[in-house]
GROMACS .gro file of C-alpha atoms in nm:
model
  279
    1UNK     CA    1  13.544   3.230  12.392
    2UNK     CA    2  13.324   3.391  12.669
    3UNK     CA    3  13.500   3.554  12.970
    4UNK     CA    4  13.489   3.390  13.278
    5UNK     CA    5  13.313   3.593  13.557
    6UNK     CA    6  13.613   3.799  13.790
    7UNK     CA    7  13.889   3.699  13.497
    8UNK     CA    8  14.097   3.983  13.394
    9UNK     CA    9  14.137   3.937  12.975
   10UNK     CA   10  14.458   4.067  12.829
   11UNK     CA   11  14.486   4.160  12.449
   12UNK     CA   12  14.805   4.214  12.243
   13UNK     CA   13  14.809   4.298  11.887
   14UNK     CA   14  15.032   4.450  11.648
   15UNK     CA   15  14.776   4.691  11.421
   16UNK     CA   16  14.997   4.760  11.145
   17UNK     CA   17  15.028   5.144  11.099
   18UNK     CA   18  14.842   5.223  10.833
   19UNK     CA   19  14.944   4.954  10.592
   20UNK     CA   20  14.688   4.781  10.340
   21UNK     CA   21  14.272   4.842  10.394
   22UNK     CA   22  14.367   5.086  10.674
   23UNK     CA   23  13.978   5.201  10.773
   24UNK     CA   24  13.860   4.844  10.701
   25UNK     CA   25  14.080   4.657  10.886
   26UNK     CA   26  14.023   4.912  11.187
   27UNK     CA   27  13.610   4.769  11.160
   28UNK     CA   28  13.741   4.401  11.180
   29UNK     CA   29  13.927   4.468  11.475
   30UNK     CA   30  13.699   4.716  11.709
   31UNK     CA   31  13.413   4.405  11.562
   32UNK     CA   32  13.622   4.114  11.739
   33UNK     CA   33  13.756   4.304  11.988
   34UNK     CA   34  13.395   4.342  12.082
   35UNK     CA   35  13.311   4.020  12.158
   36UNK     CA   36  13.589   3.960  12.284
   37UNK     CA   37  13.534   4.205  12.601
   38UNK     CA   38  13.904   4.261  12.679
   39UNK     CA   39  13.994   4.455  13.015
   40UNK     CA   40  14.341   4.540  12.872
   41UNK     CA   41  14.466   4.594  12.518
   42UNK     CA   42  14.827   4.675  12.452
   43UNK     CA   43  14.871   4.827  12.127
   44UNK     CA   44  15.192   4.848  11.900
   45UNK     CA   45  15.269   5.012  11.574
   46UNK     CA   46  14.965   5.246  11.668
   47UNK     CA   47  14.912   5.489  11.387
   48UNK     CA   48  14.869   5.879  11.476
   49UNK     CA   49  14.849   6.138  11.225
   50UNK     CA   50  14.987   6.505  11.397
   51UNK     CA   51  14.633   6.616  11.269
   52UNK     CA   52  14.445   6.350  11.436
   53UNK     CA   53  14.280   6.260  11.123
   54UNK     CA   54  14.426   5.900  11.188
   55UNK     CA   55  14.466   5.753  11.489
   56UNK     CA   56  14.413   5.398  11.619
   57UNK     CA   57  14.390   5.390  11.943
   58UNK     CA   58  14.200   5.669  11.995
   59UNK     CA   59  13.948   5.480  11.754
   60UNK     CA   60  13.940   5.155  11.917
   61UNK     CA   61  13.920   5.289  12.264
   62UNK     CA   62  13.630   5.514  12.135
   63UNK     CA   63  13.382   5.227  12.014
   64UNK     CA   64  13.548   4.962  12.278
   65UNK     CA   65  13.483   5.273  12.541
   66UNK     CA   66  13.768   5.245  12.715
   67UNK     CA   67  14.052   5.466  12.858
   68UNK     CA   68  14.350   5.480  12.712
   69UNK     CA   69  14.724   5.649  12.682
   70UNK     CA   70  14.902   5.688  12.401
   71UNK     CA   71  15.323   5.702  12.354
   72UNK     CA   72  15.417   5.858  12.022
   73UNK     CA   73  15.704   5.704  11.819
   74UNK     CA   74  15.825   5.662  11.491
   75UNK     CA   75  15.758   5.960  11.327
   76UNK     CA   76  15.786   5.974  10.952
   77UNK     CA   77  15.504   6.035  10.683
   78UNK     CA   78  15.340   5.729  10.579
   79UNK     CA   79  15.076   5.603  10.346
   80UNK     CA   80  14.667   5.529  10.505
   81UNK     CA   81  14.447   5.440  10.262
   82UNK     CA   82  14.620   5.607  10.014
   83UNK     CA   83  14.654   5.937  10.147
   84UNK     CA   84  14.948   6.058  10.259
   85UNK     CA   85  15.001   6.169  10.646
   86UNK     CA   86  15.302   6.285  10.876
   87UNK     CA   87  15.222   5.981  11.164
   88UNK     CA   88  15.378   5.836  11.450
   89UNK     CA   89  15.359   5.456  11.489
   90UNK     CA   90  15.369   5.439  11.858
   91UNK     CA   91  15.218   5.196  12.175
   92UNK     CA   92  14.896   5.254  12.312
   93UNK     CA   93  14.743   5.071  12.635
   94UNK     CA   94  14.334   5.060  12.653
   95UNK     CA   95  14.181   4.975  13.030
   96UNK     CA   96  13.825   4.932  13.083
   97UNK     CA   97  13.935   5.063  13.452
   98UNK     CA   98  14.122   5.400  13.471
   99UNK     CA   99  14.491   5.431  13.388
  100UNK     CA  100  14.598   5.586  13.707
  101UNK     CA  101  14.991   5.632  13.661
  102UNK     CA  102  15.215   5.578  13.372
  103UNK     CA  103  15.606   5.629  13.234
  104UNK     CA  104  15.821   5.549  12.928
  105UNK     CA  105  16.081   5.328  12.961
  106UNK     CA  106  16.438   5.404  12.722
  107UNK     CA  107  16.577   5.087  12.609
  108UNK     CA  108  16.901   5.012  12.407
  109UNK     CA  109  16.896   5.139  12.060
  110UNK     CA  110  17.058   5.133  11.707
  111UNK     CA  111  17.172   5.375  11.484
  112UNK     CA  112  16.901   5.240  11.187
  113UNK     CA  113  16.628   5.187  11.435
  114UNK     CA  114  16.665   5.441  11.730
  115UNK     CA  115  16.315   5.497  11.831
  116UNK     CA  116  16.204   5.227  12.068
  117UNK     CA  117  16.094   5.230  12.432
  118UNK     CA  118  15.825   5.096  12.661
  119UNK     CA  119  15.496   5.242  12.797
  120UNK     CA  120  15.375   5.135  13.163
  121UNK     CA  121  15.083   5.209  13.344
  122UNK     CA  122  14.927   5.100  13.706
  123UNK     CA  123  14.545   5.038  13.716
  124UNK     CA  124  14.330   4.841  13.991
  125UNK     CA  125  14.159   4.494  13.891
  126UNK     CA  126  13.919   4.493  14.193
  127UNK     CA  127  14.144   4.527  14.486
  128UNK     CA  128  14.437   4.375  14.290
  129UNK     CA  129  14.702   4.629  14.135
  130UNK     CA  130  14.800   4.582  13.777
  131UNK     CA  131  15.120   4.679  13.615
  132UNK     CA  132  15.102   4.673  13.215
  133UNK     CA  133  15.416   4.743  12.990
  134UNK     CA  134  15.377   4.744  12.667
  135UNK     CA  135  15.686   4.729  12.424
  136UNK     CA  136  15.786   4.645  12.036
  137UNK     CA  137  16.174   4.564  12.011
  138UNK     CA  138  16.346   4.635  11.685
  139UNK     CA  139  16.271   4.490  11.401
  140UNK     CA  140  16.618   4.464  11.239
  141UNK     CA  141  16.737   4.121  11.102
  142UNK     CA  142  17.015   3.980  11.262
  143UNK     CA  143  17.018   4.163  11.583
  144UNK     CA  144  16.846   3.962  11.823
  145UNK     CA  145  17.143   4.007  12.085
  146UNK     CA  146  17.027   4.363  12.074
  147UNK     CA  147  16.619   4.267  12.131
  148UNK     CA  148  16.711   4.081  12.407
  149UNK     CA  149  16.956   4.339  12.566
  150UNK     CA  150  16.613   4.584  12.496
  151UNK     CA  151  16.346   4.300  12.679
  152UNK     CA  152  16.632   4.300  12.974
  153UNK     CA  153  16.620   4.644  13.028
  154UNK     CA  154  16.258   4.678  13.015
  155UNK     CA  155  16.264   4.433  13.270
  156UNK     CA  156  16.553   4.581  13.487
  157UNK     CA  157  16.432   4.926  13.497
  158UNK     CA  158  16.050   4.842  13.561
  159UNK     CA  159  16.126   4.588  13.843
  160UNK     CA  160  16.044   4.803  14.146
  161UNK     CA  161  15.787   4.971  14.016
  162UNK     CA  162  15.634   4.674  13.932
  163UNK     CA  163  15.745   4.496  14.262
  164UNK     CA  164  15.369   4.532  14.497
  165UNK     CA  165  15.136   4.443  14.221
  166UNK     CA  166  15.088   4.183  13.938
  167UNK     CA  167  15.264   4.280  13.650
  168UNK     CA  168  15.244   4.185  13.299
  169UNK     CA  169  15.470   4.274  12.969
  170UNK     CA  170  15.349   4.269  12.631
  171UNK     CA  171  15.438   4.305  12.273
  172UNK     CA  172  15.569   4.245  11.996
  173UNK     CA  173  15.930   4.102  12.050
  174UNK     CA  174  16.042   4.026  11.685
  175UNK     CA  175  16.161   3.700  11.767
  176UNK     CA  176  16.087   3.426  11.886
  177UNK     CA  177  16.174   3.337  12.229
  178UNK     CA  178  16.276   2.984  12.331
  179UNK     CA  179  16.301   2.824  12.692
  180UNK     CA  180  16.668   2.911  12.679
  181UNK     CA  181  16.638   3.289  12.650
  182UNK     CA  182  16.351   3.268  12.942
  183UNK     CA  183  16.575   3.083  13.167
  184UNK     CA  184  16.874   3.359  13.112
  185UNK     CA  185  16.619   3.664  13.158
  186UNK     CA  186  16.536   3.483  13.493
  187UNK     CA  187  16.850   3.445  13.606
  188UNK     CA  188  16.954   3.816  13.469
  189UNK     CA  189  16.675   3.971  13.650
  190UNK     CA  190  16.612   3.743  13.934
  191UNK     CA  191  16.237   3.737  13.820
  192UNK     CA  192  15.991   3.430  13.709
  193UNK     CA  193  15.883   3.483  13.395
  194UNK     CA  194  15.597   3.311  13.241
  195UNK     CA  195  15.470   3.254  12.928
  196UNK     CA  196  15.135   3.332  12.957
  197UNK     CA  197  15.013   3.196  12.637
  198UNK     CA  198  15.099   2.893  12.685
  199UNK     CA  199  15.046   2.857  13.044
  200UNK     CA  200  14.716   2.968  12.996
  201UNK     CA  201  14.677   2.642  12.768
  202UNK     CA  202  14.764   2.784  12.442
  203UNK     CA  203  14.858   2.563  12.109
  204UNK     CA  204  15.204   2.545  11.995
  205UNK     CA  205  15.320   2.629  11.696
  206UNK     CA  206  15.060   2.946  11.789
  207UNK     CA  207  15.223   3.155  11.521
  208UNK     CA  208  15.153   3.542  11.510
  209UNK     CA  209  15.235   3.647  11.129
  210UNK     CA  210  14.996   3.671  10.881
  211UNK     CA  211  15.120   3.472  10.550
  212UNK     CA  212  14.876   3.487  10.307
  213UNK     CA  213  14.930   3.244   9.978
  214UNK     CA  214  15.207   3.025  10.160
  215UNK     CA  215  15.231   2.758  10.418
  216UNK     CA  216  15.140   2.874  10.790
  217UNK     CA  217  15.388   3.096  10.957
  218UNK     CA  218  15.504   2.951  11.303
  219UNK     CA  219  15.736   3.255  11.422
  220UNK     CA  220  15.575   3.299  11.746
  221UNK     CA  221  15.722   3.717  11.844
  222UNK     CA  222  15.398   3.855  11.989
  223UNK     CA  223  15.352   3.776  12.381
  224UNK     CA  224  15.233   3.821  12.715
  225UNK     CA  225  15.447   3.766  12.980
  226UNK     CA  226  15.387   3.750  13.367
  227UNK     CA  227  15.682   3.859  13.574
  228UNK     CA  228  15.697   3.728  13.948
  229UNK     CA  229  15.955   3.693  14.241
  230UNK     CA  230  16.126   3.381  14.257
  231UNK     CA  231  15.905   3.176  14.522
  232UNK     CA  232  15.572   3.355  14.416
  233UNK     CA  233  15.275   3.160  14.322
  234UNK     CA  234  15.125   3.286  13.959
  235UNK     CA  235  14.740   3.411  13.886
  236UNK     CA  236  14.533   3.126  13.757
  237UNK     CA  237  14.618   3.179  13.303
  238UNK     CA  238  14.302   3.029  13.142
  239UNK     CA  239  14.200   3.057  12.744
  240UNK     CA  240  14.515   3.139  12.583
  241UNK     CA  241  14.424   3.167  12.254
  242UNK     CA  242  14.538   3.356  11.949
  243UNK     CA  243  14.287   3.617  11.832
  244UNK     CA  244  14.215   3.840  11.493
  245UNK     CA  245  14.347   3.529  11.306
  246UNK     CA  246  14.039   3.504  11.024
  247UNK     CA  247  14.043   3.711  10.738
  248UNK     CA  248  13.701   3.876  10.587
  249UNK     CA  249  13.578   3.748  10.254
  250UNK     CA  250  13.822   3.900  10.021
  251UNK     CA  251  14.050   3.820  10.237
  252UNK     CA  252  14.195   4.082  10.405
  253UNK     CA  253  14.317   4.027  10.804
  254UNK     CA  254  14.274   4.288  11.060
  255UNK     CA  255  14.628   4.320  11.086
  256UNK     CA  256  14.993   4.152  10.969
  257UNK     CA  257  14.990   3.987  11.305
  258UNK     CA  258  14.769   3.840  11.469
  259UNK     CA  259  14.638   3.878  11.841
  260UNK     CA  260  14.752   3.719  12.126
  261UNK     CA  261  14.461   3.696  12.442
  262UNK     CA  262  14.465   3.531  12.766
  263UNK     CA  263  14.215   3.501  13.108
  264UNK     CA  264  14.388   3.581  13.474
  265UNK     CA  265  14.221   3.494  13.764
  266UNK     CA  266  14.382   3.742  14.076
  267UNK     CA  267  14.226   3.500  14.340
  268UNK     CA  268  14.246   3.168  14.248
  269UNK     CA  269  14.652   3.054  14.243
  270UNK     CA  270  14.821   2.788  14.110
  271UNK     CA  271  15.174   2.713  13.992
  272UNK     CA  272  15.140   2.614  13.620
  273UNK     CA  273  15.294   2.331  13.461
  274UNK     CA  274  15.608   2.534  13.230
  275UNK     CA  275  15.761   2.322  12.927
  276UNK     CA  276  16.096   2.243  12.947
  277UNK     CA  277  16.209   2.267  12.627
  278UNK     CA  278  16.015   2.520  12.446
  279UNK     CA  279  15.811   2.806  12.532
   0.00000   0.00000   0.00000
């Protein structure tokens, strides 16, 4: 879908270390994500060799030519293409405007998964300041008292940075959130906070995971959120859409997720109609 003239696009995706066709599936994506003329991409499980031979998000934001930062996490050695490399599987943000400030955020851990935190960074949209945070909570089964105690935080500890622009969280949550668990982050936080995928129009079930061989997987865990004062009036959300959802002829997908994309307008506000029962 073509970009509206003065939108800002926002693009999260999940790239999948270096699992499967590693270099092929890297072509798919920096192909779509071409067209697609994003003006922020927030990255997770972003592969990094300590040699640089591999290294997704120095790859996409080379042919997408954009700027980029890069948080390292995860470390551990790890199969890509076959070959064998010491990486990190961290969170990258790409901006076609310049990344002028950004922070890591610590978040409540486990003792199996102890690696997780949040990258922010501030960049200007025209006059408009942007705050992007970019997250993956822990992928452990049965701990989603834990994932939300890790969104909170993010929240809680970003909230004042955050507080003089327009700020938006992404990632991959590893659940999937229901109008309940918005409603008690609001009331945690004192913050609106919007689904942007579906306020921007977006298709329920709108499920992220790739399934290949089996019946369509609804688990909705990969999001954009936008976080606002109670009382504040949201951007205009157009075009939410889920992206890198079509696998090539032999059918291999860009990633095990697919992409989540949406179209703010900064100028044009509007208070958009929220389900009640499910987000």
């Amino acid at each position: 879908m073509r970009k509206a003239e003065g939108a800002l696009r926002i693009v999260t995706i999940n790239t999948c270390k270096g699992d499967g066709y590693y270099h092929r599936r890297m072509q798919m994506m920096a192909s779509e994500l071409s067209m697609l003329v994003p003006d922020i991409i927030c990255l997770q499980e972003s592969v990094q060799s300590v040699d640089f031979q591999v290294d997704t998000a120095s790859y996409l934001a080379d042919v997408l030519k954009m700027d980029m930062i890069y948080a390292p996490a995860r470390l551990k050695n790890r199969a890509v293409d076959k070959a064998g490399f010491l990486c990190h599987s961290g969170l990258a943000i790409l901006s076609v405007n310049s990344l002028d400030d950004h922070w890591l955020t610590t978040v409540p851990t486990s003792a199996e998964d102890p690696d997780r935190l949040a990258l922010s960074a501030q960049l200007y949209h025209g006059n408009q300041l942007i705050t992007i945070t970019n997250f993956h909570l822990t992928h452990l089964s049965g701990m989603d008292t834990l994932r939300y105690e890790q969104l909170a935080t993010i929240i809680e500890k970003n909230a004042d940075i955050a507080e003089d622009s327009c700020w938006f969280c992404c990632g991959d949550c590893n659940f999937d959130i229901d109008h309940a668990t918005f409603a008690r982050l609001g009331r945690r936080t004192g913050l609106q906070i919007i689904d942007c995928y579906l306020a921007g129009g977006g298709q329920l079930p709108g499920g992220t995971l790739v399934q290949t061989n089996m019946p369509p997987n609804e688990s909705r865990i990969d999001h954009i959120f936008c976080l606002l004062s109670e009382g504040e009036q949201f951007p205009e959300l157009l075009n939410g859409r889920i992206i890198l959802d079509t696998p090539d002829l032999e059918g291999c997908f860009p990633s095990d997720h697919f992409g989540v994309c949406v179209d703010i307008f900064m100028e044009r506000k509007w208070k958009p109609y929220i389900p009640t029962q499910r987000l």
